[in-house]
Coordinates of C-alpha atoms and ligand atoms in Angstrom, one line a residue:
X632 CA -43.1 -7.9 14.7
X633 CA -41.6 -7.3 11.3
X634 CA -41.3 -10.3 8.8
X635 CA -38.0 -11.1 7.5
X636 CA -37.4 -10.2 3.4
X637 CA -37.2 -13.9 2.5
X638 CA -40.5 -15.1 4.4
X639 CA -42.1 -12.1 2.6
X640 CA -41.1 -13.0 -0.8
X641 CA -41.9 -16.9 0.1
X642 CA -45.7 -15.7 0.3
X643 CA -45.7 -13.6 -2.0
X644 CA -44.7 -16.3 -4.5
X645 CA -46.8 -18.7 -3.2
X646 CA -49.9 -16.2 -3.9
X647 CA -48.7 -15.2 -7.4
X648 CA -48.2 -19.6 -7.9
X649 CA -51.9 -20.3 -7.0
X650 CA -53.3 -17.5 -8.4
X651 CA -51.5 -18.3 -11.7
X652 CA -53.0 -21.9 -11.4
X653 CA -56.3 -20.6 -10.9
X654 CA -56.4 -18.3 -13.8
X655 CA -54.9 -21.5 -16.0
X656 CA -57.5 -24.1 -14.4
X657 CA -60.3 -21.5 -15.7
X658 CA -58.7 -21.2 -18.9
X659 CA -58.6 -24.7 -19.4
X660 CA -61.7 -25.6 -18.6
X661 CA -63.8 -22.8 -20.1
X662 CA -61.2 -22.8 -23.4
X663 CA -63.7 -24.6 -25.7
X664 CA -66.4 -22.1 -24.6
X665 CA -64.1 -19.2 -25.6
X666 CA -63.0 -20.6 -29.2
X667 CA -66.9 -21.4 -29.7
X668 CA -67.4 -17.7 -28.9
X669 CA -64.6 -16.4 -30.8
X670 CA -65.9 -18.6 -34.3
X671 CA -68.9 -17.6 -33.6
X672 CA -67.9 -13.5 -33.2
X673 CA -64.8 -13.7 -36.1
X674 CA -67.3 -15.4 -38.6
X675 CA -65.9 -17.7 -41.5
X676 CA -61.8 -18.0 -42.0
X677 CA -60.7 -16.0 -39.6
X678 CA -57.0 -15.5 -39.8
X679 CA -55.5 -16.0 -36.9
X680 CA -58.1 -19.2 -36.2
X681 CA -60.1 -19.0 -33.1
X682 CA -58.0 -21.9 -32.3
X683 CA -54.4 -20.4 -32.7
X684 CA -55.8 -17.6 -30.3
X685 CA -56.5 -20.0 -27.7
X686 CA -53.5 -21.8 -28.0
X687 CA -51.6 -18.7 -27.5
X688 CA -53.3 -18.1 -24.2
X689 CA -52.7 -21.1 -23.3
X690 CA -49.2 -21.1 -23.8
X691 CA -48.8 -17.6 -22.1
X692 CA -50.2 -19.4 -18.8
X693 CA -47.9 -22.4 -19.3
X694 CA -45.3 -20.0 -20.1
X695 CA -46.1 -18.1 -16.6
X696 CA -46.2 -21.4 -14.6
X697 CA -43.6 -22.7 -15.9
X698 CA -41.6 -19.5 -14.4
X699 CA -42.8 -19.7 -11.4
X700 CA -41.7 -23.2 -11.4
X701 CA -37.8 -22.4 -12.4
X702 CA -37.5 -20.0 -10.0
X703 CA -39.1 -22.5 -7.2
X704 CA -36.4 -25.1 -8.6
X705 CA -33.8 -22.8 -8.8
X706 CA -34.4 -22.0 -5.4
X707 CA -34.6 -25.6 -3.9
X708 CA -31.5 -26.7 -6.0
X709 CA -29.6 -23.9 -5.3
X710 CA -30.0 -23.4 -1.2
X711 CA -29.6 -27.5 -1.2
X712 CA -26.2 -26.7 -2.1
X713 CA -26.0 -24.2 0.1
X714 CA -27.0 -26.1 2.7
X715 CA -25.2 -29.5 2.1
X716 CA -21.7 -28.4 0.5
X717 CA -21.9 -24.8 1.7
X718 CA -21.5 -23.8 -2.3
X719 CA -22.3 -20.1 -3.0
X720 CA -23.4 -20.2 -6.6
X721 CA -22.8 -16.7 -8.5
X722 CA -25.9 -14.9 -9.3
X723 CA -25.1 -15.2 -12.5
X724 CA -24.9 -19.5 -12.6
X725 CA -28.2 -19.2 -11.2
X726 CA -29.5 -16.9 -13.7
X727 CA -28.1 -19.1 -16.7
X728 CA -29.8 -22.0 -15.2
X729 CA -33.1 -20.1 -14.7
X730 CA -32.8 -19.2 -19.0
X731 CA -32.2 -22.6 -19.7
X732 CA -34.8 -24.4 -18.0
X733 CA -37.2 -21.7 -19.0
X734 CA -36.5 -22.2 -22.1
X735 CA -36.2 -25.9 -22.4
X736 CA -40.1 -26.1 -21.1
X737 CA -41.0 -23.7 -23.0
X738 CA -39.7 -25.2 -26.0
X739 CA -41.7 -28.6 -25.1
X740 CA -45.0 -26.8 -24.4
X741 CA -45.1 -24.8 -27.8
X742 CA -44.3 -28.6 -29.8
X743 CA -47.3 -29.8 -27.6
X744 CA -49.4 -26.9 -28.3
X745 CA -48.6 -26.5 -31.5
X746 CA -47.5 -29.8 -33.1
X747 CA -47.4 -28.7 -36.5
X748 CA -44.7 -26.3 -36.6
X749 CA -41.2 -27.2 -37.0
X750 CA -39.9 -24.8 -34.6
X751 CA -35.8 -25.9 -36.2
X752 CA -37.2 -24.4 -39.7
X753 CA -38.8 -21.5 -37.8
X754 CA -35.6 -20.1 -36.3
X755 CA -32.9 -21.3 -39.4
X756 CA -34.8 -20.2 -42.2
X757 CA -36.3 -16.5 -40.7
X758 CA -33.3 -14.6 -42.0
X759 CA -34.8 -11.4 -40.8
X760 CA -35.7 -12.9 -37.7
X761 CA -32.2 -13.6 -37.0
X762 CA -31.2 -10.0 -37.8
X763 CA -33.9 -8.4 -35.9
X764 CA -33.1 -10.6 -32.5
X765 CA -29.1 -10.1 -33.3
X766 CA -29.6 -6.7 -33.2
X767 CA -32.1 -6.2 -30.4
X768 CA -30.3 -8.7 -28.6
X769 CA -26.9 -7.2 -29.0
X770 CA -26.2 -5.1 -25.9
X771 CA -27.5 -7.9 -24.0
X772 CA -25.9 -10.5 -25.0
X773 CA -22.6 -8.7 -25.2
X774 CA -23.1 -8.2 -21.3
X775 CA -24.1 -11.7 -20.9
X776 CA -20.7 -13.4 -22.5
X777 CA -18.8 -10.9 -20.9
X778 CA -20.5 -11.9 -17.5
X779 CA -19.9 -15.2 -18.2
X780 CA -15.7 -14.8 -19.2
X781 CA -16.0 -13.1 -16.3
X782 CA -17.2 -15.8 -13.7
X783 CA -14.9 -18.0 -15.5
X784 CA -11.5 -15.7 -15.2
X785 CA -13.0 -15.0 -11.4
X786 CA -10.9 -11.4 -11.8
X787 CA -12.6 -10.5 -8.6
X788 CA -15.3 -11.4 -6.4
X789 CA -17.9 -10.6 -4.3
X790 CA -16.3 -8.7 -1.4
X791 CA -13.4 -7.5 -3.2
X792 CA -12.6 -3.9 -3.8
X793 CA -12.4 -2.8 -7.6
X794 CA -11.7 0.7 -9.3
X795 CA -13.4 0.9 -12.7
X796 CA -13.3 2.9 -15.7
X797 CA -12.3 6.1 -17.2
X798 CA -14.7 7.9 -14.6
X799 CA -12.7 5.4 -11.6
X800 CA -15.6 4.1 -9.8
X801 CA -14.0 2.6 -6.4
X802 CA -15.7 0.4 -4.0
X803 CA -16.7 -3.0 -3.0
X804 CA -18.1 -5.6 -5.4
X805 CA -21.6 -6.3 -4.1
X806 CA -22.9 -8.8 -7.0
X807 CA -21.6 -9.9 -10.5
X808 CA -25.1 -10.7 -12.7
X809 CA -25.7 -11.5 -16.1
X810 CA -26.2 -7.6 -17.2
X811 CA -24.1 -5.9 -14.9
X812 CA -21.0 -5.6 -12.0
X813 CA -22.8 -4.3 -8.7
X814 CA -20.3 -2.3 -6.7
X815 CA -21.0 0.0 -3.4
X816 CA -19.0 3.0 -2.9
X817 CA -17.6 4.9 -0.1
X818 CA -20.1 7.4 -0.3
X819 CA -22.5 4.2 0.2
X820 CA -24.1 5.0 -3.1
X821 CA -24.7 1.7 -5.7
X822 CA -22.9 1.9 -9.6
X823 CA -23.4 -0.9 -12.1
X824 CA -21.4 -1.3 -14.9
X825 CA -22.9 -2.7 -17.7
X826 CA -20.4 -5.8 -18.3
X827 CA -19.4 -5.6 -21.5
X828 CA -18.0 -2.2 -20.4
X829 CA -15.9 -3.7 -17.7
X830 CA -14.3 -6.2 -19.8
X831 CA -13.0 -3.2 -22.4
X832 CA -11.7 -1.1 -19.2
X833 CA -9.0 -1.5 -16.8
X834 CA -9.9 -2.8 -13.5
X835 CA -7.8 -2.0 -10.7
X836 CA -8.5 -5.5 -8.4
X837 CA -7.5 -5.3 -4.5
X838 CA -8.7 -8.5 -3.0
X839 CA -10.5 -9.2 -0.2
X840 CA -8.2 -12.2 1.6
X841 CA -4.9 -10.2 0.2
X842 CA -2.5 -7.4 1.8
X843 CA -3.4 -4.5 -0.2
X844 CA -0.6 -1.8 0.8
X845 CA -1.8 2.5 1.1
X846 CA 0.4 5.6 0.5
X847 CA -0.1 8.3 2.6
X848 CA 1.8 11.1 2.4
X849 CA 3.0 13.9 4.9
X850 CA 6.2 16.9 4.8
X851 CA 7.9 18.5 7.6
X852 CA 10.7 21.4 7.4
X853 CA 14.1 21.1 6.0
X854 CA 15.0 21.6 9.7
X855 CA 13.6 18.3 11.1
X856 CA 15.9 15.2 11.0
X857 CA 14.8 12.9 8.7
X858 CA 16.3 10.1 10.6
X859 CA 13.8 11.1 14.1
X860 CA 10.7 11.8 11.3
X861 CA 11.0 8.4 10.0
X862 CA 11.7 6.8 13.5
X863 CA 8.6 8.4 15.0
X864 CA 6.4 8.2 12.1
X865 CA 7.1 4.5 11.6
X866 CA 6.4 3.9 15.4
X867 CA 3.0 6.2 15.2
X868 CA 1.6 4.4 11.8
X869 CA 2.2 0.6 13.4
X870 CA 0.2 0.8 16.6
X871 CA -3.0 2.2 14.3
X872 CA -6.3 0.3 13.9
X873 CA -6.0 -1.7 11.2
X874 CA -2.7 -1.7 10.2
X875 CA -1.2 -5.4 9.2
X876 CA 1.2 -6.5 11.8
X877 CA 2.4 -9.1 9.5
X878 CA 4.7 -6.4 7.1
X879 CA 6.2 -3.8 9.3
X880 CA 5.1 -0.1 7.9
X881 CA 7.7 1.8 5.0
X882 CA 8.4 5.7 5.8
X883 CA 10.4 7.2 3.3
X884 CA 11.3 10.5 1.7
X885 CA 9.6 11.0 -1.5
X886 CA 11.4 14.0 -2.6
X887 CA 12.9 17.4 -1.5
X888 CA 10.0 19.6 -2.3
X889 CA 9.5 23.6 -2.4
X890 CA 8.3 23.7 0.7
X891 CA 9.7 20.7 2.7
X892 CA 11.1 17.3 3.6
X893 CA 8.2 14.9 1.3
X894 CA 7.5 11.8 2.7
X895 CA 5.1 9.3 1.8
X896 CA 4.4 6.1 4.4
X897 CA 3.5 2.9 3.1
X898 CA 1.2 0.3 5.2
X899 CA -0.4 -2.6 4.7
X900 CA -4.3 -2.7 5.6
X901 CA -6.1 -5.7 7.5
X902 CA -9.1 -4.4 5.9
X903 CA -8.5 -3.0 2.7
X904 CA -12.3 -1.9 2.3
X905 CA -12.1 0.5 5.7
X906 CA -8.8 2.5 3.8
X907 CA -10.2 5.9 4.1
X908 CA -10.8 6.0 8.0
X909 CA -7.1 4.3 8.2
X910 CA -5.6 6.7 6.0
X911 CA -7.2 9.4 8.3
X912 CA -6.3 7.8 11.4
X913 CA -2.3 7.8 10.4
X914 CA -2.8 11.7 9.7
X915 CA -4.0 11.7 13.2
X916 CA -1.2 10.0 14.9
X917 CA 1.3 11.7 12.5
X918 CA 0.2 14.8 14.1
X919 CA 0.2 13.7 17.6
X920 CA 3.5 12.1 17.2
X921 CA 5.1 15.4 15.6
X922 CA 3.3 17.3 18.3
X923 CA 4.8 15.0 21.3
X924 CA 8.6 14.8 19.3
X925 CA 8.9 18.4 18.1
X926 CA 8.7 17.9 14.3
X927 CA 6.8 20.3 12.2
X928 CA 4.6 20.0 8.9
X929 CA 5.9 21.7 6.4
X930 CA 3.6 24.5 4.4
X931 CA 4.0 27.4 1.6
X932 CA 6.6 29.3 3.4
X933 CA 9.1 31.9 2.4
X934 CA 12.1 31.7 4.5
X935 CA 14.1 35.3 4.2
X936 CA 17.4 34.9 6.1
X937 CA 18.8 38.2 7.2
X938 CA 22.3 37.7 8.8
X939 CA 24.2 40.2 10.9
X940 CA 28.1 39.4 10.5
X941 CA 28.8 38.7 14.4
X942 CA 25.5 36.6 14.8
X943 CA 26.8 34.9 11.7
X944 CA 30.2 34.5 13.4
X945 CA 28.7 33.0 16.6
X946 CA 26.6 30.7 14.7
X947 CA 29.6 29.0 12.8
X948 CA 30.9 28.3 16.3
X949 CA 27.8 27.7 17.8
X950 CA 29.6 28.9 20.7
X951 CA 29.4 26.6 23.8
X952 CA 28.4 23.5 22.6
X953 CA 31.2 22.7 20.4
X954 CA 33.7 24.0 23.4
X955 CA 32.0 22.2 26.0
X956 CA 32.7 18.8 23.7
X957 CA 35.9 19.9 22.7
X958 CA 37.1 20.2 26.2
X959 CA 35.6 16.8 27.3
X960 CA 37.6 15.0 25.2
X961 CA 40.0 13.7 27.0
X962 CA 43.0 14.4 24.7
X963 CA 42.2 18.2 25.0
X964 CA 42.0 18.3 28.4
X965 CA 45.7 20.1 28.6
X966 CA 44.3 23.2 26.4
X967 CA 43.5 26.2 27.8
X968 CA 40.4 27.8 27.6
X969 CA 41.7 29.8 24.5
X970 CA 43.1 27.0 22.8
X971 CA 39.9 24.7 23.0
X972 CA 37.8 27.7 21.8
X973 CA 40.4 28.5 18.6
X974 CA 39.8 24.7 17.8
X975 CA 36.0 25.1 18.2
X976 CA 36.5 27.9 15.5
X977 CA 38.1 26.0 13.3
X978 CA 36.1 23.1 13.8
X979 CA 33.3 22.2 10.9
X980 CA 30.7 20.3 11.5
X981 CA 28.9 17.8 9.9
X982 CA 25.6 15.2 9.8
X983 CA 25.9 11.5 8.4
X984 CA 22.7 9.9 8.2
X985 CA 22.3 6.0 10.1
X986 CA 24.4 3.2 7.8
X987 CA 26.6 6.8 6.1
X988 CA 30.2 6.2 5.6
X989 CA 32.4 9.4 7.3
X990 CA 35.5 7.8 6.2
X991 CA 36.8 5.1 4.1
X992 CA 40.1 2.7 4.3
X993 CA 42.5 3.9 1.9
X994 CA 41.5 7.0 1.4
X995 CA 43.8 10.0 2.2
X996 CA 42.5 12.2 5.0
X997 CA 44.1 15.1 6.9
X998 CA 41.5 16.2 9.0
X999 CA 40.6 13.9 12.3
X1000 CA 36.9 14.0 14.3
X1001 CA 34.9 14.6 17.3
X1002 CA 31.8 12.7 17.7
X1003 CA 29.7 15.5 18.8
X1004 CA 26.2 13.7 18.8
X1005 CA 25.5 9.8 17.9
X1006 CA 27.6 6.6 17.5
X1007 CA 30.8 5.6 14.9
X1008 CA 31.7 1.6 14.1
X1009 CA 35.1 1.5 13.2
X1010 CA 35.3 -1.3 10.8
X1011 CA 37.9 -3.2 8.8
X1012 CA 37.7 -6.0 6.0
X1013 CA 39.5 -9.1 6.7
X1014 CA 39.4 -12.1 3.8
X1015 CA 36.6 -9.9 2.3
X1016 CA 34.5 -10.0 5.7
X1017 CA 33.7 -7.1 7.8
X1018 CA 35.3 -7.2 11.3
X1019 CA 34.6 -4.2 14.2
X1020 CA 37.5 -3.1 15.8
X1021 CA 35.7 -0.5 18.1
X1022 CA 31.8 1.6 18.7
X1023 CA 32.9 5.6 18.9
X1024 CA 30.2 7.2 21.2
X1025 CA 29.9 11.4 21.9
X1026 CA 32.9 12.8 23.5
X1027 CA 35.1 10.1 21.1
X1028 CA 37.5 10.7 18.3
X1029 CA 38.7 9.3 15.1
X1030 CA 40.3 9.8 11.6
X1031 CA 43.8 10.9 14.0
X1032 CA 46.1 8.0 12.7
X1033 CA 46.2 9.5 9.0
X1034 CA 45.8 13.0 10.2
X1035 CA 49.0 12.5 12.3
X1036 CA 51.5 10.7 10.0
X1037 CA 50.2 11.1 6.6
X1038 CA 49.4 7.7 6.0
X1039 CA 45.9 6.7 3.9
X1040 CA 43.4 5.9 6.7
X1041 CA 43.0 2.5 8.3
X1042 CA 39.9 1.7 9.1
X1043 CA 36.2 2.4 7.4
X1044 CA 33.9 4.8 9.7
X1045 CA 30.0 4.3 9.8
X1046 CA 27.5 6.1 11.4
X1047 CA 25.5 4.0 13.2
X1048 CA 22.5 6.1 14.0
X1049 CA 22.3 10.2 13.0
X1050 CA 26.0 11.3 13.8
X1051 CA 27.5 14.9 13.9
X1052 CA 31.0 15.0 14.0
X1053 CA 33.4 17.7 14.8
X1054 CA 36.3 17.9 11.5
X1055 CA 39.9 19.1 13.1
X1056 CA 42.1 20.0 10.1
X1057 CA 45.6 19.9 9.9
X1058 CA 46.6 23.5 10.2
X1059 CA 44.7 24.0 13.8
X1060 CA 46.1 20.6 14.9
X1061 CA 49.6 21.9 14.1
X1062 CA 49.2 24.8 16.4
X1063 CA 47.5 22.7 19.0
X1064 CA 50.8 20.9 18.9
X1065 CA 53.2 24.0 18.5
X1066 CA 51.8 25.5 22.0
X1067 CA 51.2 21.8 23.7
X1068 CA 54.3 19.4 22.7
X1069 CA 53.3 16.9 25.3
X1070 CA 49.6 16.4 23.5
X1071 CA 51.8 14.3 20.9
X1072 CA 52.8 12.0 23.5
X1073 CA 49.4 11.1 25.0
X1074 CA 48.7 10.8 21.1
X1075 CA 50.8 8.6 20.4
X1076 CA 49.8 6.0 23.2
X1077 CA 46.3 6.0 21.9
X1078 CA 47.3 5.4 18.6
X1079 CA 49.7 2.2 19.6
X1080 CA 46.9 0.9 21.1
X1081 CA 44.5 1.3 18.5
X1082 CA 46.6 -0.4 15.9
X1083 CA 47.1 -2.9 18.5
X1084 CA 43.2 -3.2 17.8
X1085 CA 43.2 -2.8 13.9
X1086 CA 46.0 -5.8 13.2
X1087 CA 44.3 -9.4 12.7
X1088 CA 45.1 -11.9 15.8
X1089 CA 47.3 -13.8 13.4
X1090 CA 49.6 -10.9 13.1
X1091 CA 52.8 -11.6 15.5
X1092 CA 54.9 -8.1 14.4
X1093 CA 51.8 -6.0 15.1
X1094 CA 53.3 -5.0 18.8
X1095 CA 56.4 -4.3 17.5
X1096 CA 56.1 -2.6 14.1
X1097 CA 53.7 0.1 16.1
X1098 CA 55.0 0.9 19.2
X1099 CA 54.4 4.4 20.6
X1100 CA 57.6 5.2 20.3
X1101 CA 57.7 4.6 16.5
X1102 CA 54.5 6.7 15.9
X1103 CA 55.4 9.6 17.9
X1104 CA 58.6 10.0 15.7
X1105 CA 56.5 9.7 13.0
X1106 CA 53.6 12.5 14.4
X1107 CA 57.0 14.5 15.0
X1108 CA 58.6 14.3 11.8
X1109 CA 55.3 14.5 10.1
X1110 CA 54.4 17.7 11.6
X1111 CA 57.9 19.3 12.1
X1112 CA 57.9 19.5 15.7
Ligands
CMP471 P1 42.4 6.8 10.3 O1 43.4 5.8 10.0 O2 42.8 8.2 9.9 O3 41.0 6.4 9.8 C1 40.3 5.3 10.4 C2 40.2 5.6 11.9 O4 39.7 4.6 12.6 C3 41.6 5.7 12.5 O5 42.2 6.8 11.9 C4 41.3 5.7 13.9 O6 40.9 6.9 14.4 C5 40.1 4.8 14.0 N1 40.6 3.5 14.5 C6 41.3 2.6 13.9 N2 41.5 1.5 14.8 C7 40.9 1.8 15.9 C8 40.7 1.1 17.1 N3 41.3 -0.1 17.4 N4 39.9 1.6 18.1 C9 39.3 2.8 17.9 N5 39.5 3.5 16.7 C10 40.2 3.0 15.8

């Protein structure tokens, strides 16, 4: 059965411990031996002294010991509070406090050892000294203050994902040490970044215990509605792994490219570390959910329209369609065949997005509508409020009150989800009326009522001021009938 790593490294520092106690207990007890044998060898004066040599050994094997005993203590003190208070002391706390015990028994075995240097005088008055440590220190200890600004801003932590650098390094921050930033990429390989470097670079932070948000982007064809696109898309990206349920996904369109409709989707992960496999899983459903709704991506494409004049003609009326809703509104119904197709001629179509305006109060309009496809709120503003005087669904119409007695229009018109609407002007309305007098009269009821609708409840003369009778003179008059 394997050992685990940290029983492994327990024995291994308990072997290196009493072996380095051994090799110090011979030392110490054999030392006068060896400093006989070295005056004896190095003759008269010898510079260093036999006994400086030995002293140096000596302190090399306290200097050893006394290692292995900061580690041990670093170890005991820092799993205690591990253990007790659950505290995870940064590598890099532990490290300092392995330097500073180190050296502080160091420091008090070389005055022991060596009682007759002043060790103050040593280090303030060795001018070269100084230089040559600055210098060979210099990379070092520029990573070491940075570490430490570092563990003291706590930018990031362990766990966190971070992009580094000019060469942008992504992935998750394994360690922060002394010397260096530990992170693991995607690609599962290991970077360090010397500190110092990090603090002169921009780091791009997206922590662990925080809703980091992805773009992905997608396109389909001028063709598709981008009302259905962002419907089905939205639906697709919120049921996938992964995906926060706490901000609802973003599809918009990004722009109107060469090719197609860009969009670009905006989610918020659970896991921001697992991004790439979520990012490829939306692609997934994005396909799937085009596949089942009928959308199409969008690639290089040149589009050459060749158009014969009668295909073009039968296009513009789009033949039955328009007719067949024409005829079911109830207001046509008189027409004949001839008529209602005449109108579907003339008839221009349009698409209002969900939340578009088709017509505004106050505006002028001579043209009325059909809702051929989709859903109109007629709206008006009372004390500065919006109120809803009716829902328009297929087969309705609207826009007839200013069509029919030149008035500005009454109401406001919205879309409420994709519309297409049919647009009657006034010059195929007139000979509507020329061949069907009695339309005007049917007109004029609906219009009565609808006023009936538009007035506020406070408004007593309402009834009276627009009775049919009043607006069918007017549609008369208005129209020369
Ligand atoms: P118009 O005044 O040209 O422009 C706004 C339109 O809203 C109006 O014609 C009618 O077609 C429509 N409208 C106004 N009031 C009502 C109502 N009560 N019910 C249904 N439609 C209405």
């Amino acid at each position: 059965m394997a050992r685990p790593r940290s029983t492994n490294k327990l024995i291994l520092f308990l072997a290196a411990s009493a072996a380095a106690l051994l090799a110090a207990y011979l030392f110490w007890s054999f030392a006068d031996d060896v400093k006989a044998l070295l005056e004896h060898r190095m003759g008269a004066s010898p510079s260093p002294s036999a006994d400086t040599i030995v002293k140096v050994v000596k302190l090399f094997f306290v200097g050893i010991i006394g290692y292995l005993f900061v580690r041990a203590l670093n170890s005991l003190f820092f799993g205690l509070a591990y253990q007790l208070k659950r505290i995870d002391a940064p590598t890099l706390i532990r490290n300092i406090f392995t330097i500073v015990a180190f050296t502080i028994l160091f420091l008090i075995a070389f005055t022991f050892l060596f009682p007759g240097v002043n060790l103050g005088a040593l280090f303030t008055t060795s001018a070269i000294f100084g230089v040559i440590l600055g210098l060979a220190l210099q990379d070092t200890l520029g990573n070491f203050f940075a570490g430490i600004s570092l563990q003291a801003d706590r930018p990031f932590q362990v766990g966190d994902v971070i992009t580094v650098g000019a060469q942008r390094h992504t992935g998750v921050v394994e360690e922060i040490s002394w010397r260096a930033i530990k992170i693991r990429t995607f690609t599962n390989h290991v970077v360090l970044i010397a500190n110092s470097n990090a603090a002169k670079e921009p780091i791009e932070v997206c922590p662990r215990d925080n809703l980091n948000a992805r773009l992905v982007l997608f396109n389909t064809l001028y063709t598709d509605s981008p009302a259905k696109t962002i419907h089905v898309v939205r639906e697709a990206v919120r049921e996938a792994d992964n995906v926060s349920d706490k901000v609802a996904p973003i599809v918009r369109i990004k722009s109107l490219g060469d090719n197609g409709v860009d969009y670009e989707v905006k989610y918020w992960l659970v896991d921001y570390a697992k991004y790439n496999d979520t990012d490829a899983l939306i692609r997934q459903r994005i396909w799937y959910a085009f596949r089942r709704a009928g959308l199409n991506f969008a690639f290089p494409t040149r589009t050459l329209y060749v158009e014969r004049p009668e295909r073009a003609a039968q296009r513009d009326g789009d033949g039955g369609a328009v007719v067949e809703r024409l005829s079911a509104v109830d207001i046509f119904a008189p027409l004949s065949a001839d008529e209602t197709s005449m109108l579907a001629q003339a008839a221009v179509r349009h698409v209002f997005a969900p939340g578009e305006t088709v017509i505004r109060a106050g505006d002028p309009g001579s043209s009325m509508f059909v809702v051929h496809k989709g859903r109109v709120r007629v709206q008006v503003s009372e004390n500065g409020r919006p109120r809803t005087v009716a829902t328009l669904n297929e087969g309705d119409f609207f826009g007839e009150m200013a069509l029919f007695t030149g008035e500005p229009r009454t109401a406001n018109v919205l879309a409420l989800e994709e519309t297409e609407v049919l647009e009657i002007g006034h010059a195929a309305m007139k000979r509507v009326f020329d061949t069907n007098p009695d339309l005007v009269e049917s007109l004029s009821f609906i219009m009565a009522e609808r006023r009936q609708g538009l007035a506020s409840q406070t408004d007593d003369s309402a009834a009276s001021t627009h009775s049919s009778a009043g607006i069918l003179s007017a549609i008369k008059r208005f129209f020369g009938i």
